Amino acid sequence: MNHRHTGTGSLMVTIFVFPGVRLLDVTGPIEVFASANEFGGRYRLNLVSADGNEVTTSAGTRLRADRSVDDARETSDVLVVPGGPDWDRMIRDDALLDIVRRLTANSRRTASVCTGAFLLAAAGLLDGRRATTHWRYSRQLALRFPTVRVDPDAIFVRDGTVMTSAGVSAGIDVSLALVEEHCGAEVARAVAKDLVVFMQRPGGQSQFSVRSRTPHSRQEMLRKVLDAVAEDPGADHTLSAMARRAGISSRHVTRLFFDEVGATPARYVEQIRLEAAQAMLETGDDPLAVIACRAGFGSPETLRRAFVRHLGVTPSAFRASFRTTGMAAATAPAAAGYPSDLAASQPVP
C-alpha cells in the first residue's frame, strides 16, 4: 500500500481481511485514510488476515495481508471490520469471531462496514448498543440479535468505541468521520473533495427501501402480514385478506398498522407496490401493463397515477432516468463548485 505515514505520532489502522470479504468494504476505507495522508494525516495502514496469507475476496480479487493476527501485537487506533455477502456463514465461524474479539480488544475504536456489523454482533460486541448495517439486512440483524438496537436508516452509528456503517460505500462515510475526529474538518473536507464524494451525504438509507424504514414489530401476527406484502406485492392484500392471514379482525389489523407502522394498511401496501414497480422499471424492459400487474396496481393507469402522486413523474419518465448514467450531460461544461457538482447524483450505499 502507498502513502503510509511513517513519522512519529502516527495512527495505526488495522483492516481485518478474510476469505469472501467484500472488496469495496476494504478498499473504501483504505483510500480515505491513504488520501488523508496527502493532506497532513498520519495513518499507517495494515491488512491483517488470520494466518498472514493472502485472501480471495467475494469478487475474486486477491488481497495480500501485511501480517497475521498473532503478529498484530501493536494497539490499533482503528480496527476496520468489513463484511461479505456470505454473512450467514461468517457468524457461525467461531474462529473468525474469536479473531474479531481479539482484534477489538487491542483497538481503541472498532468500525464495521456493511454486513461486518453481523460479525460484531455475533461476537457479542454490539450487545446493548445502537448499530446499523445495509438496509437490505437491517431486519435480519434485529431478528438475529435482539439485544442490538438497530437503526435501519442511519448511514453510520457511533456508540461508545464502536461504529457501524451501512452498505458498502458507507465505509467511506465512516472513515471520513474518523479522519475528521483525528485530523479536523479541513482535512476530512479535502479528502472528500479528492475522492469526489460527499463529506456528509444527504438523507439516510430510507431513501432506498420502504420496508427497511418500517419499525421491527414484535407482534408475530403483524410481522406475518408485513412479510407477505414484501414477498409478493401483487397478491391480494386487501384489509380483509390481511385479517384472514393474521387470524385477527380487520379493526385489529388497522390498529396494529397505526401503532407500529404509522400508516394505514392500504397506504403501506401502495408504498411497497410502488417500490416493487420502481425496481422493475430500473432493471427490466417489461411493458408497463406487465409491471402494473406484477406490482399489484392492476392497470398502467393506476400505476401512472401512483407514480405521479408519490414521485411527481410518470413510470415512463422514471424508467428513462435509469437508461443512462448521465455521461453525456457530465461532459458538458458545468458550474464550478463542490459539492454542488454532485447534487444531480446521489451515492447509493
Coordinates of C-alpha atoms in Angstrom, one line a residue:
M1 CA 0.0 0.0 0.0
N2 CA 1.1 3.5 -0.7
H3 CA 1.0 6.8 1.2
R4 CA 1.9 5.2 4.6
H5 CA 2.8 7.8 7.2
T6 CA 6.0 6.7 9.0
G7 CA 6.6 9.7 11.2
T8 CA 6.2 9.9 14.9
G9 CA 2.7 10.1 16.4
S10 CA 1.2 8.1 13.6
L11 CA -2.2 6.4 13.9
M12 CA -2.5 2.7 13.2
V13 CA -5.4 1.5 11.2
T14 CA -5.9 -2.3 11.0
I15 CA -8.2 -3.8 8.4
F16 CA -9.1 -7.4 9.0
V17 CA -9.5 -9.4 5.8
F18 CA -10.8 -12.9 5.4
P19 CA -11.9 -15.2 2.6
G20 CA -15.1 -13.9 0.9
V21 CA -14.7 -10.4 2.2
R22 CA -16.3 -7.7 0.0
L23 CA -13.6 -5.8 -1.8
L24 CA -15.0 -2.3 -1.5
D25 CA -15.5 -2.7 2.2
V26 CA -11.7 -2.9 2.4
T27 CA -10.6 -0.6 -0.3
G28 CA -13.0 2.3 0.5
P29 CA -11.6 2.9 4.0
I30 CA -8.0 2.4 2.7
E31 CA -8.5 5.1 0.1
V32 CA -9.9 7.5 2.7
F33 CA -7.0 7.1 5.1
A34 CA -4.4 7.0 2.4
S35 CA -5.8 10.2 0.9
A36 CA -5.8 11.8 4.3
N37 CA -2.0 11.3 4.5
E38 CA -1.7 13.5 1.4
F39 CA -3.3 16.4 3.4
G40 CA -1.4 16.1 6.6
G41 CA -2.9 12.9 8.1
R42 CA -0.7 10.4 9.9
Y43 CA -2.1 7.0 9.3
R44 CA -0.3 3.6 9.0
L45 CA -2.4 1.0 7.2
N46 CA -2.1 -2.7 7.8
L47 CA -4.1 -5.5 6.4
V48 CA -4.3 -8.4 8.8
S49 CA -5.5 -11.9 7.9
A50 CA -5.9 -15.0 10.2
D51 CA -2.6 -16.5 9.1
G52 CA -0.9 -13.6 7.3
N53 CA -1.6 -15.2 3.9
E54 CA -3.5 -13.5 1.1
V55 CA -7.2 -13.9 0.9
T56 CA -9.6 -14.0 -2.1
T57 CA -12.5 -11.5 -1.9
S58 CA -16.1 -12.2 -3.0
A59 CA -15.2 -10.5 -6.3
G60 CA -12.4 -13.0 -6.9
T61 CA -9.7 -10.4 -6.3
R62 CA -6.8 -11.5 -4.1
L63 CA -5.6 -9.3 -1.3
R64 CA -2.2 -9.6 0.2
A65 CA -2.1 -9.3 4.0
D66 CA 0.7 -7.4 5.8
R67 CA 0.7 -9.7 8.9
S68 CA -1.1 -12.4 10.7
V69 CA -3.4 -11.9 13.7
D70 CA -0.7 -13.4 16.0
D71 CA 1.8 -10.8 14.7
A72 CA -0.6 -7.9 15.1
R73 CA 0.5 -7.0 18.7
E74 CA 0.6 -3.3 18.4
T75 CA -2.5 -1.5 19.6
S76 CA -4.6 -0.2 16.8
D77 CA -6.2 3.3 16.9
V78 CA -8.8 2.0 14.5
L79 CA -9.9 -1.5 13.6
V80 CA -12.0 -1.9 10.4
V81 CA -14.2 -5.0 10.2
P82 CA -15.6 -5.4 6.7
G83 CA -18.4 -7.6 5.7
G84 CA -19.2 -10.1 2.9
P85 CA -22.1 -11.5 1.0
D86 CA -22.0 -14.8 2.9
W87 CA -22.6 -13.2 6.3
D88 CA -24.8 -16.1 7.5
R89 CA -21.8 -18.4 7.3
M90 CA -19.5 -15.8 8.8
I91 CA -21.5 -15.5 12.0
R92 CA -21.3 -19.3 12.5
D93 CA -17.5 -19.3 12.2
D94 CA -16.2 -19.4 15.8
A95 CA -12.6 -19.0 14.8
L96 CA -13.5 -15.8 12.8
L97 CA -15.5 -14.4 15.7
D98 CA -12.6 -15.1 18.1
I99 CA -10.3 -13.1 15.9
V100 CA -12.7 -10.2 15.8
R101 CA -12.9 -10.2 19.6
R102 CA -9.1 -10.3 19.9
L103 CA -8.5 -7.5 17.4
T104 CA -11.2 -5.4 19.0
A105 CA -9.7 -5.9 22.5
N106 CA -6.5 -4.5 21.1
S107 CA -8.0 -1.5 19.4
R108 CA -9.1 1.9 20.6
R109 CA -12.0 2.1 18.2
T110 CA -13.7 -0.5 16.0
A111 CA -15.7 0.3 12.9
S112 CA -17.6 -2.2 10.8
V113 CA -18.7 -1.8 7.2
C114 CA -21.9 -3.2 5.8
T115 CA -22.5 -6.8 7.0
G116 CA -19.4 -6.5 9.1
A117 CA -22.0 -5.5 11.8
F118 CA -23.1 -9.1 11.9
L119 CA -19.6 -10.2 12.8
L120 CA -19.5 -7.7 15.7
A121 CA -23.0 -8.7 16.8
A122 CA -22.2 -12.4 16.7
A123 CA -19.0 -11.7 18.7
G124 CA -21.1 -10.0 21.4
L125 CA -19.6 -6.6 20.7
L126 CA -22.9 -4.9 19.9
D127 CA -24.9 -6.1 22.9
G128 CA -27.0 -3.1 24.2
R129 CA -25.6 -0.8 21.6
R130 CA -27.1 1.1 18.7
A131 CA -26.0 -0.1 15.3
T132 CA -26.7 -0.1 11.7
T133 CA -26.0 -2.2 8.6
H134 CA -27.0 -2.3 4.9
W135 CA -30.8 -1.5 4.7
R136 CA -31.4 -4.8 3.0
Y137 CA -30.1 -6.7 6.0
S138 CA -31.2 -4.5 8.9
R139 CA -34.2 -6.5 9.7
Q140 CA -32.1 -9.7 9.8
L141 CA -29.7 -8.0 12.2
A142 CA -32.6 -7.0 14.5
L143 CA -34.1 -10.5 14.4
R144 CA -31.0 -12.5 15.0
F145 CA -29.6 -10.2 17.6
P146 CA -32.4 -8.7 19.7
T147 CA -30.1 -7.1 22.2
V148 CA -28.8 -4.8 19.4
R149 CA -30.7 -1.6 18.9
V150 CA -30.8 -1.5 15.1
D151 CA -31.2 1.9 13.3
P152 CA -32.1 0.9 9.7
D153 CA -31.9 4.5 8.4
A154 CA -28.5 5.6 9.6
I155 CA -25.5 5.9 7.2
F156 CA -23.3 5.2 10.2
V157 CA -23.8 4.9 14.0
R158 CA -21.4 5.7 16.8
D159 CA -22.0 4.1 20.2
G160 CA -19.0 4.4 22.5
T161 CA -15.9 3.0 21.0
V162 CA -17.8 1.1 18.3
M163 CA -19.0 2.4 15.0
T164 CA -21.1 0.6 12.4
S165 CA -21.9 1.7 8.9
A166 CA -24.5 0.9 6.2
G167 CA -23.9 -0.5 2.7
V168 CA -20.5 -1.0 1.1
S169 CA -19.7 2.6 0.2
A170 CA -20.7 3.8 3.7
G171 CA -17.3 2.5 4.7
I172 CA -16.1 5.8 3.1
D173 CA -18.5 7.8 5.2
V174 CA -17.5 6.3 8.5
S175 CA -13.8 6.6 7.6
L176 CA -14.3 10.3 6.7
A177 CA -15.9 10.7 10.1
L178 CA -12.8 9.2 11.8
V179 CA -10.5 11.4 9.7
E180 CA -12.4 14.4 10.9
E181 CA -12.2 13.2 14.5
H182 CA -8.4 12.7 14.2
C183 CA -7.3 15.4 11.9
G184 CA -10.1 18.0 11.8
A185 CA -12.8 19.0 9.4
E186 CA -10.5 20.7 7.0
V187 CA -8.5 17.6 6.3
A188 CA -11.7 15.5 6.0
R189 CA -13.2 18.0 3.6
A190 CA -10.0 17.9 1.5
V191 CA -10.2 14.1 1.4
A192 CA -13.9 14.2 0.4
K193 CA -13.1 16.6 -2.5
D194 CA -10.1 14.4 -3.5
L195 CA -12.3 11.3 -3.7
V196 CA -15.3 13.3 -5.2
V197 CA -17.7 12.2 -2.5
F198 CA -20.0 14.0 0.0
M199 CA -18.3 14.8 3.3
Q200 CA -21.8 14.1 4.7
R201 CA -24.2 12.7 2.2
P202 CA -27.8 13.9 2.3
G203 CA -30.5 11.7 3.6
G204 CA -30.4 8.3 5.1
Q205 CA -31.0 4.8 4.0
S206 CA -34.7 5.2 4.0
Q207 CA -34.5 6.6 0.5
F208 CA -33.6 3.1 -0.6
S209 CA -36.3 0.9 0.9
V210 CA -39.8 1.4 2.3
R211 CA -39.6 -2.0 4.1
S212 CA -36.3 -1.1 5.8
R213 CA -37.7 2.0 7.5
T214 CA -40.7 0.1 8.9
P215 CA -40.0 -0.4 12.6
H216 CA -39.4 -4.0 13.5
S217 CA -42.6 -5.4 15.0
R218 CA -42.6 -7.8 17.9
Q219 CA -46.2 -8.7 17.0
E220 CA -45.9 -12.0 15.2
M221 CA -49.3 -11.6 13.5
L222 CA -48.2 -8.2 12.1
R223 CA -44.8 -9.5 11.0
K224 CA -46.6 -12.2 9.1
V225 CA -48.7 -9.6 7.2
L226 CA -45.7 -7.3 6.5
D227 CA -43.6 -10.2 5.2
A228 CA -46.4 -11.4 2.9
V229 CA -46.7 -7.9 1.4
A230 CA -43.0 -7.6 0.8
E231 CA -42.6 -11.1 -0.6
D232 CA -45.5 -10.8 -3.2
P233 CA -46.7 -7.2 -3.7
G234 CA -49.0 -8.3 -6.5
A235 CA -51.1 -10.7 -4.3
D236 CA -54.4 -9.9 -2.6
H237 CA -53.6 -7.5 0.2
T238 CA -57.0 -6.1 1.0
L239 CA -57.8 -5.4 4.6
S240 CA -59.9 -8.5 4.8
A241 CA -57.2 -10.6 3.3
M242 CA -54.7 -9.3 5.8
A243 CA -57.1 -10.0 8.6
R244 CA -57.6 -13.6 7.5
R245 CA -53.8 -14.1 7.1
A246 CA -53.2 -12.8 10.6
G247 CA -56.1 -14.5 12.2
I248 CA -57.5 -11.3 13.7
S249 CA -60.2 -8.8 12.9
S250 CA -59.9 -6.1 10.3
R251 CA -60.2 -3.5 13.0
H252 CA -57.3 -5.1 14.9
V253 CA -55.1 -5.1 11.8
T254 CA -55.8 -1.4 11.2
R255 CA -54.9 -0.6 14.9
L256 CA -51.6 -2.5 14.7
F257 CA -50.6 -0.7 11.5
F258 CA -51.3 2.7 13.1
D259 CA -49.5 1.8 16.3
E260 CA -46.4 0.1 14.8
V261 CA -46.1 1.2 11.1
G262 CA -47.6 4.7 11.4
A263 CA -49.7 4.3 8.3
T264 CA -53.0 2.7 7.1
P265 CA -52.7 -0.8 5.7
A266 CA -53.7 0.5 2.3
R267 CA -51.1 3.2 2.2
Y268 CA -48.4 0.8 3.3
V269 CA -49.3 -1.7 0.6
E270 CA -49.3 1.0 -2.0
Q271 CA -45.8 2.1 -0.9
I272 CA -44.5 -1.4 -1.1
R273 CA -46.0 -1.9 -4.6
L274 CA -44.6 1.4 -5.7
E275 CA -41.1 0.3 -4.6
A276 CA -41.6 -3.0 -6.4
A277 CA -42.6 -1.2 -9.6
Q278 CA -39.6 1.1 -9.3
A279 CA -37.3 -1.9 -9.1
M280 CA -38.8 -3.5 -12.2
L281 CA -38.6 -0.2 -14.2
E282 CA -35.0 0.2 -13.2
T283 CA -33.8 -3.2 -14.2
G284 CA -36.1 -4.6 -16.9
D285 CA -37.8 -3.9 -20.2
D286 CA -41.3 -5.4 -19.4
P287 CA -44.2 -3.4 -20.7
L288 CA -46.0 -1.1 -18.2
A289 CA -49.0 -3.4 -18.3
V290 CA -47.0 -6.3 -17.1
I291 CA -45.2 -4.3 -14.4
A292 CA -48.5 -2.9 -13.2
C293 CA -50.0 -6.4 -12.9
R294 CA -46.9 -7.9 -11.1
A295 CA -46.6 -5.0 -8.7
G296 CA -50.3 -5.2 -7.8
F297 CA -51.6 -2.0 -9.4
G298 CA -53.7 -3.8 -11.9
S299 CA -53.6 -1.4 -14.8
P300 CA -51.0 1.0 -16.3
E301 CA -53.3 4.0 -15.5
T302 CA -53.4 3.1 -11.8
L303 CA -49.6 2.7 -11.8
R304 CA -49.2 6.1 -13.5
R305 CA -51.4 7.8 -11.0
A306 CA -49.5 6.3 -8.1
F307 CA -46.1 7.4 -9.6
V308 CA -47.3 11.0 -10.3
R309 CA -48.9 11.2 -6.8
H310 CA -45.9 10.0 -4.9
L311 CA -42.9 10.7 -7.1
G312 CA -44.0 13.5 -9.3
V313 CA -43.0 11.6 -12.5
T314 CA -44.7 9.1 -14.8
P315 CA -43.4 5.5 -14.9
S316 CA -42.0 6.1 -18.4
A317 CA -40.1 9.1 -17.3
F318 CA -38.8 7.3 -14.2
R319 CA -37.6 4.4 -16.4
A320 CA -35.9 6.8 -18.8
S321 CA -33.9 8.3 -16.0
F322 CA -32.3 4.9 -15.4
R323 CA -31.3 4.3 -19.0
T324 CA -28.0 6.2 -18.8
T325 CA -25.6 7.3 -16.1
G326 CA -25.8 10.8 -17.5
M327 CA -22.3 10.7 -19.0
A328 CA -23.3 12.9 -21.9
A329 CA -24.5 15.6 -19.6
A330 CA -21.4 15.2 -17.4
T331 CA -19.1 16.0 -20.3
A332 CA -20.8 19.4 -20.9
P333 CA -19.5 22.5 -19.1
A334 CA -20.9 22.7 -15.6
A335 CA -20.9 25.3 -12.9
A336 CA -17.8 25.1 -10.7
G337 CA -18.0 24.3 -7.0
Y338 CA -18.3 21.4 -4.6
P339 CA -20.4 19.6 -3.5
S340 CA -23.0 21.3 -5.8
D341 CA -21.4 19.5 -8.7
L342 CA -22.6 16.2 -7.1
A343 CA -26.1 17.4 -6.5
A344 CA -27.5 15.6 -9.6
S345 CA -26.2 12.3 -8.5
Q346 CA -26.8 10.8 -5.0
P347 CA -24.4 8.0 -4.0
V348 CA -26.1 4.7 -3.1
P349 CA -24.7 2.6 -0.3

